[in-house]
mmCIF file of C-alpha atoms in Angstrom:
data_model
loop_
_atom_site.group_PDB
_atom_site.id
_atom_site.type_symbol
_atom_site.label_atom_id
_atom_site.label_comp_id
_atom_site.label_asym_id
_atom_site.label_seq_id
_atom_site.Cartn_x
_atom_site.Cartn_y
_atom_site.Cartn_z
ATOM 1 C CA MET A 1 -56.541 -17.395 -19.386
ATOM 2 C CA LYS A 2 -54.652 -15.496 -16.717
ATOM 3 C CA ILE A 3 -51.097 -16.251 -15.631
ATOM 4 C CA LYS A 4 -49.349 -15.583 -12.340
ATOM 5 C CA VAL A 5 -45.597 -16.109 -12.154
ATOM 6 C CA LEU A 6 -43.962 -16.910 -8.820
ATOM 7 C CA PHE A 7 -40.175 -17.245 -8.597
ATOM 8 C CA PHE A 8 -39.024 -20.006 -6.280
ATOM 9 C CA ASN A 9 -35.872 -21.537 -4.793
ATOM 10 C CA PRO A 10 -32.226 -20.435 -5.116
ATOM 11 C CA ILE A 11 -32.259 -21.136 -8.865
ATOM 12 C CA ARG A 12 -35.127 -18.682 -9.423
ATOM 13 C CA GLU A 13 -37.399 -21.178 -11.121
ATOM 14 C CA ARG A 14 -40.611 -19.798 -12.596
ATOM 15 C CA CYS A 15 -43.766 -21.465 -11.294
ATOM 16 C CA HIS A 16 -46.784 -20.559 -13.428
ATOM 17 C CA ILE A 17 -50.315 -20.534 -12.049
ATOM 18 C CA LEU A 18 -52.826 -20.653 -14.900
ATOM 19 C CA TYR A 19 -56.492 -19.867 -14.298
ATOM 20 C CA ASP A 20 -59.618 -18.627 -16.034
ATOM 21 C CA GLU A 21 -63.080 -17.276 -15.300
ATOM 22 C CA THR A 22 -64.165 -20.573 -13.745
ATOM 23 C CA GLY A 23 -61.678 -20.219 -10.900
ATOM 24 C CA LYS A 24 -60.092 -23.562 -11.768
ATOM 25 C CA CYS A 25 -56.312 -23.428 -11.986
ATOM 26 C CA ALA A 26 -53.311 -25.443 -13.088
ATOM 27 C CA ILE A 27 -49.950 -25.217 -11.338
ATOM 28 C CA VAL A 28 -47.011 -25.567 -13.710
ATOM 29 C CA ASP A 29 -43.691 -26.646 -12.153
ATOM 30 C CA PRO A 30 -44.159 -26.045 -8.412
ATOM 31 C CA GLY A 31 -40.558 -25.492 -7.314
ATOM 32 C CA MET A 32 -41.094 -24.368 -3.714
ATOM 33 C CA MET A 33 -38.414 -25.435 -1.248
ATOM 34 C CA ASN A 34 -39.454 -23.903 2.068
ATOM 35 C CA ASP A 35 -42.459 -22.858 4.122
ATOM 36 C CA ASN A 36 -42.246 -19.237 2.966
ATOM 37 C CA GLU A 37 -42.428 -20.199 -0.693
ATOM 38 C CA CYS A 38 -45.252 -22.658 -0.079
ATOM 39 C CA GLY A 39 -47.083 -19.920 1.788
ATOM 40 C CA ARG A 40 -46.732 -17.518 -1.129
ATOM 41 C CA LEU A 41 -48.338 -20.030 -3.474
ATOM 42 C CA GLU A 42 -51.123 -20.830 -1.029
ATOM 43 C CA LYS A 43 -51.771 -17.139 -0.367
ATOM 44 C CA PHE A 44 -52.158 -16.265 -4.045
ATOM 45 C CA ILE A 45 -54.548 -19.155 -4.609
ATOM 46 C CA ALA A 46 -56.632 -18.273 -1.546
ATOM 47 C CA GLU A 47 -56.756 -14.527 -2.233
ATOM 48 C CA ASN A 48 -57.987 -15.155 -5.761
ATOM 49 C CA SER A 49 -60.482 -17.857 -4.725
ATOM 50 C CA LEU A 50 -58.871 -20.380 -7.039
ATOM 51 C CA GLU A 51 -59.340 -24.137 -7.059
ATOM 52 C CA PRO A 52 -56.229 -26.078 -8.124
ATOM 53 C CA VAL A 53 -57.210 -29.066 -10.253
ATOM 54 C CA LEU A 54 -53.908 -30.335 -11.686
ATOM 55 C CA VAL A 55 -50.137 -30.005 -11.670
ATOM 56 C CA LEU A 56 -48.215 -29.903 -14.948
ATOM 57 C CA LEU A 57 -44.500 -30.686 -15.033
ATOM 58 C CA THR A 58 -42.425 -29.599 -18.013
ATOM 59 C CA HIS A 59 -39.674 -31.931 -16.764
ATOM 60 C CA GLY A 60 -38.426 -33.652 -13.652
ATOM 61 C CA HIS A 61 -35.491 -31.565 -12.411
ATOM 62 C CA PHE A 62 -35.506 -30.826 -8.690
ATOM 63 C CA ASP A 63 -35.996 -27.075 -9.016
ATOM 64 C CA HIS A 64 -39.257 -27.680 -10.896
ATOM 65 C CA VAL A 65 -40.736 -30.469 -8.762
ATOM 66 C CA ALA A 66 -39.620 -29.705 -5.208
ATOM 67 C CA GLY A 67 -43.032 -28.330 -4.196
ATOM 68 C CA CYS A 68 -45.111 -31.242 -5.482
ATOM 69 C CA GLY A 69 -45.317 -32.774 -2.025
ATOM 70 C CA PHE A 70 -46.828 -29.615 -0.562
ATOM 71 C CA VAL A 71 -49.323 -29.258 -3.404
ATOM 72 C CA LEU A 72 -50.467 -32.854 -3.056
ATOM 73 C CA SER A 73 -50.798 -32.615 0.722
ATOM 74 C CA LYS A 74 -52.831 -29.415 0.398
ATOM 75 C CA TRP A 75 -55.072 -30.157 -2.601
ATOM 76 C CA ASN A 76 -54.581 -33.843 -3.541
ATOM 77 C CA ILE A 77 -54.656 -33.217 -7.292
ATOM 78 C CA PRO A 78 -53.165 -35.237 -10.179
ATOM 79 C CA VAL A 79 -49.648 -34.573 -11.473
ATOM 80 C CA TYR A 80 -48.972 -34.861 -15.204
ATOM 81 C CA MET A 81 -45.484 -35.574 -16.572
ATOM 82 C CA ASN A 82 -43.886 -37.581 -19.357
ATOM 83 C CA ASP A 83 -42.907 -41.022 -18.030
ATOM 84 C CA LEU A 84 -39.432 -40.784 -19.561
ATOM 85 C CA ASP A 85 -38.566 -38.290 -16.824
ATOM 86 C CA ARG A 86 -39.470 -40.670 -14.017
ATOM 87 C CA PRO A 87 -35.780 -41.453 -13.294
ATOM 88 C CA VAL A 88 -35.057 -37.705 -13.248
ATOM 89 C CA VAL A 89 -37.731 -37.099 -10.615
ATOM 90 C CA GLU A 90 -36.567 -40.058 -8.560
ATOM 91 C CA SER A 91 -33.047 -38.602 -8.408
ATOM 92 C CA ALA A 92 -34.259 -35.041 -7.751
ATOM 93 C CA GLU A 93 -33.433 -34.922 -4.044
ATOM 94 C CA LYS A 94 -29.924 -36.242 -4.617
ATOM 95 C CA ALA A 95 -29.433 -33.763 -7.477
ATOM 96 C CA CYS A 96 -30.608 -30.931 -5.251
ATOM 97 C CA ALA A 97 -28.052 -31.823 -2.578
ATOM 98 C CA SER A 98 -25.309 -32.106 -5.201
ATOM 99 C CA MET A 99 -25.991 -28.491 -6.164
ATOM 100 C CA GLY A 100 -25.267 -27.412 -2.597
ATOM 101 C CA ILE A 101 -28.910 -26.930 -1.581
ATOM 102 C CA ALA A 102 -29.092 -28.891 1.636
ATOM 103 C CA GLY A 103 -32.012 -30.081 3.722
ATOM 104 C CA VAL A 104 -34.675 -30.109 1.006
ATOM 105 C CA VAL A 105 -37.013 -33.098 1.190
ATOM 106 C CA ILE A 106 -38.564 -33.845 -2.202
ATOM 107 C CA LYS A 107 -41.531 -36.179 -2.085
ATOM 108 C CA ILE A 108 -41.854 -38.129 -5.310
ATOM 109 C CA PRO A 109 -45.428 -37.996 -6.601
ATOM 110 C CA ASP A 110 -47.262 -40.544 -8.644
ATOM 111 C CA THR A 111 -47.649 -39.048 -12.103
ATOM 112 C CA ILE A 112 -49.941 -39.444 -15.084
ATOM 113 C CA ASN A 113 -48.078 -39.920 -18.355
ATOM 114 C CA ILE A 114 -48.438 -37.247 -21.040
ATOM 115 C CA GLY A 115 -46.825 -36.795 -24.428
ATOM 116 C CA GLY A 116 -47.033 -34.992 -27.729
ATOM 117 C CA GLY A 117 -50.561 -34.655 -29.049
ATOM 118 C CA ASP A 118 -52.240 -34.913 -25.660
ATOM 119 C CA ILE A 119 -54.536 -32.159 -24.392
ATOM 120 C CA VAL A 120 -54.709 -31.151 -20.725
ATOM 121 C CA SER A 121 -57.631 -29.051 -19.528
ATOM 122 C CA PHE A 122 -58.734 -26.991 -16.541
ATOM 123 C CA GLY A 123 -61.910 -24.941 -16.345
ATOM 124 C CA ASN A 124 -62.632 -23.630 -19.845
ATOM 125 C CA SER A 125 -58.965 -23.687 -20.837
ATOM 126 C CA SER A 126 -56.822 -26.286 -22.549
ATOM 127 C CA LEU A 127 -53.164 -26.781 -23.420
ATOM 128 C CA SER A 128 -51.555 -28.935 -26.075
ATOM 129 C CA VAL A 129 -48.655 -31.109 -24.960
ATOM 130 C CA MET A 130 -45.576 -30.942 -27.192
ATOM 131 C CA ASP A 131 -42.662 -33.353 -26.807
ATOM 132 C CA SER A 132 -39.397 -31.507 -26.189
ATOM 133 C CA PRO A 133 -36.670 -33.966 -25.152
ATOM 134 C CA GLY A 134 -33.072 -32.832 -24.904
ATOM 135 C CA HIS A 135 -32.767 -30.950 -21.624
ATOM 136 C CA THR A 136 -34.182 -34.120 -20.093
ATOM 137 C CA PRO A 137 -35.382 -37.295 -21.847
ATOM 138 C CA GLY A 138 -39.062 -36.594 -21.157
ATOM 139 C CA GLY A 139 -39.228 -32.822 -21.397
ATOM 140 C CA VAL A 140 -42.441 -31.314 -22.732
ATOM 141 C CA CYS A 141 -43.790 -27.883 -23.563
ATOM 142 C CA PHE A 142 -47.385 -26.771 -23.100
ATOM 143 C CA TYR A 143 -49.055 -24.575 -25.719
ATOM 144 C CA SER A 144 -52.261 -22.587 -25.595
ATOM 145 C CA VAL A 145 -53.509 -22.357 -29.165
ATOM 146 C CA LYS A 146 -56.223 -19.896 -28.171
ATOM 147 C CA GLU A 147 -53.949 -17.559 -26.231
ATOM 148 C CA LYS A 148 -50.808 -18.141 -28.338
ATOM 149 C CA ILE A 149 -48.662 -18.870 -25.293
ATOM 150 C CA LEU A 150 -45.863 -21.439 -25.120
ATOM 151 C CA PHE A 151 -44.714 -22.707 -21.720
ATOM 152 C CA SER A 152 -41.260 -23.922 -22.703
ATOM 153 C CA GLY A 153 -39.887 -25.177 -19.396
ATOM 154 C CA ASP A 154 -36.098 -25.358 -19.638
ATOM 155 C CA SER A 155 -36.053 -26.194 -23.347
ATOM 156 C CA LEU A 156 -36.017 -22.574 -24.519
ATOM 157 C CA PHE A 157 -35.017 -19.349 -22.746
ATOM 158 C CA ALA A 158 -34.800 -15.739 -23.858
ATOM 159 C CA GLY A 159 -31.588 -15.701 -25.882
ATOM 160 C CA SER A 160 -30.564 -19.226 -24.959
ATOM 161 C CA ILE A 161 -31.590 -22.872 -24.623
ATOM 162 C CA GLY A 162 -31.595 -25.391 -21.804
ATOM 163 C CA ARG A 163 -28.441 -27.118 -20.630
ATOM 164 C CA THR A 164 -27.769 -30.545 -22.071
ATOM 165 C CA ASP A 165 -24.795 -31.558 -19.918
ATOM 166 C CA PHE A 166 -26.907 -32.992 -17.089
ATOM 167 C CA PRO A 167 -27.543 -36.768 -16.991
ATOM 168 C CA GLY A 168 -30.049 -37.647 -19.704
ATOM 169 C CA GLY A 169 -29.457 -34.439 -21.646
ATOM 170 C CA ASN A 170 -28.717 -34.470 -25.367
ATOM 171 C CA TYR A 171 -27.924 -31.385 -27.425
ATOM 172 C CA ASP A 172 -28.918 -32.850 -30.786
ATOM 173 C CA ASP A 173 -32.237 -34.028 -29.370
ATOM 174 C CA LEU A 174 -32.948 -30.585 -27.948
ATOM 175 C CA MET A 175 -32.213 -28.841 -31.222
ATOM 176 C CA ARG A 176 -34.501 -31.231 -33.085
ATOM 177 C CA SER A 177 -37.182 -30.660 -30.459
ATOM 178 C CA LEU A 178 -36.981 -26.902 -30.751
ATOM 179 C CA GLY A 179 -37.142 -27.092 -34.526
ATOM 180 C CA THR A 180 -40.336 -29.133 -34.335
ATOM 181 C CA VAL A 181 -41.966 -27.127 -31.537
ATOM 182 C CA LEU A 182 -41.242 -23.698 -32.988
ATOM 183 C CA ALA A 183 -42.395 -24.740 -36.447
ATOM 184 C CA SER A 184 -45.697 -25.887 -34.937
ATOM 185 C CA VAL A 185 -46.708 -22.713 -33.099
ATOM 186 C CA ASP A 186 -47.637 -19.216 -34.178
ATOM 187 C CA ARG A 187 -44.604 -16.934 -34.572
ATOM 188 C CA ASP A 188 -46.443 -14.266 -32.576
ATOM 189 C CA SER A 189 -46.702 -16.566 -29.564
ATOM 190 C CA ALA A 190 -45.431 -15.449 -26.181
ATOM 191 C CA VAL A 191 -42.885 -17.740 -24.507
ATOM 192 C CA TYR A 192 -42.989 -18.339 -20.757
ATOM 193 C CA PRO A 193 -39.762 -20.204 -19.908
ATOM 194 C CA GLY A 194 -38.731 -22.040 -16.769
ATOM 195 C CA HIS A 195 -36.203 -19.343 -15.810
ATOM 196 C CA GLY A 196 -35.495 -15.754 -16.761
ATOM 197 C CA PRO A 197 -37.622 -13.221 -18.644
ATOM 198 C CA GLU A 198 -40.493 -13.876 -21.008
ATOM 199 C CA THR A 199 -39.943 -13.595 -24.727
ATOM 200 C CA THR A 200 -41.677 -14.403 -28.027
ATOM 201 C CA VAL A 201 -41.184 -17.060 -30.656
ATOM 202 C CA SER A 202 -40.398 -14.459 -33.328
ATOM 203 C CA GLU A 203 -37.822 -12.756 -31.098
ATOM 204 C CA GLU A 204 -36.027 -16.034 -30.484
ATOM 205 C CA LEU A 205 -36.090 -17.067 -34.130
ATOM 206 C CA ASN A 206 -34.634 -13.683 -35.073
ATOM 207 C CA THR A 207 -32.010 -13.218 -32.334
ATOM 208 C CA ASN A 208 -31.324 -16.428 -30.395
ATOM 209 C CA PRO A 209 -27.860 -17.590 -31.509
ATOM 210 C CA PHE A 210 -28.809 -21.245 -31.050
ATOM 211 C CA LEU A 211 -31.708 -20.901 -33.483
ATOM 212 C CA ASN A 212 -30.092 -18.989 -36.340
ATOM 213 C CA TYR A 213 -30.327 -22.023 -38.609
ATOM 214 C CA MET A 214 -34.129 -22.086 -38.495
#
């Protein structure tokens, strides 16, 4: 599985494009907010002769879902998200404006519910869905067992964890989630978060101050 990272919007959200030898690809957290950003995504997909087949949302915050409308208008593919984050998505445009980012129209997609234990597939690749509530009520991580890669969304960052002071956030829930997720994956796994640099599970267990109890 190959991974392309594109940074979008003023919050520098990481959109991950996952693809393999079949040319099929999954778009994780399309956070584009303007024509230039949408064009960058479209250009990469076209130049690499990729066929988008699904969108995966780690959670429903505006900086991770803002580009869903463009993706659906361009490729008309299904969007997978945990249903508990439906209220988060529905308030995304208002939340975006409250952060001082004006003029962004966020089209709310229909979504297919996913949760812990589910498997999502594209081409010859598959990802396990892992429940990770706390940053939002329906947050999830995606894990490639074969590649040992964890897409942690905003649950886990290099040296930190996701905020829990937004509506629907809960610190205790997030800490329980991280304990379960990190105990379930290989310690050598790479971590691709929703913001900031990549890291590894072992690095976070050894140095992340929020995880020193694990």
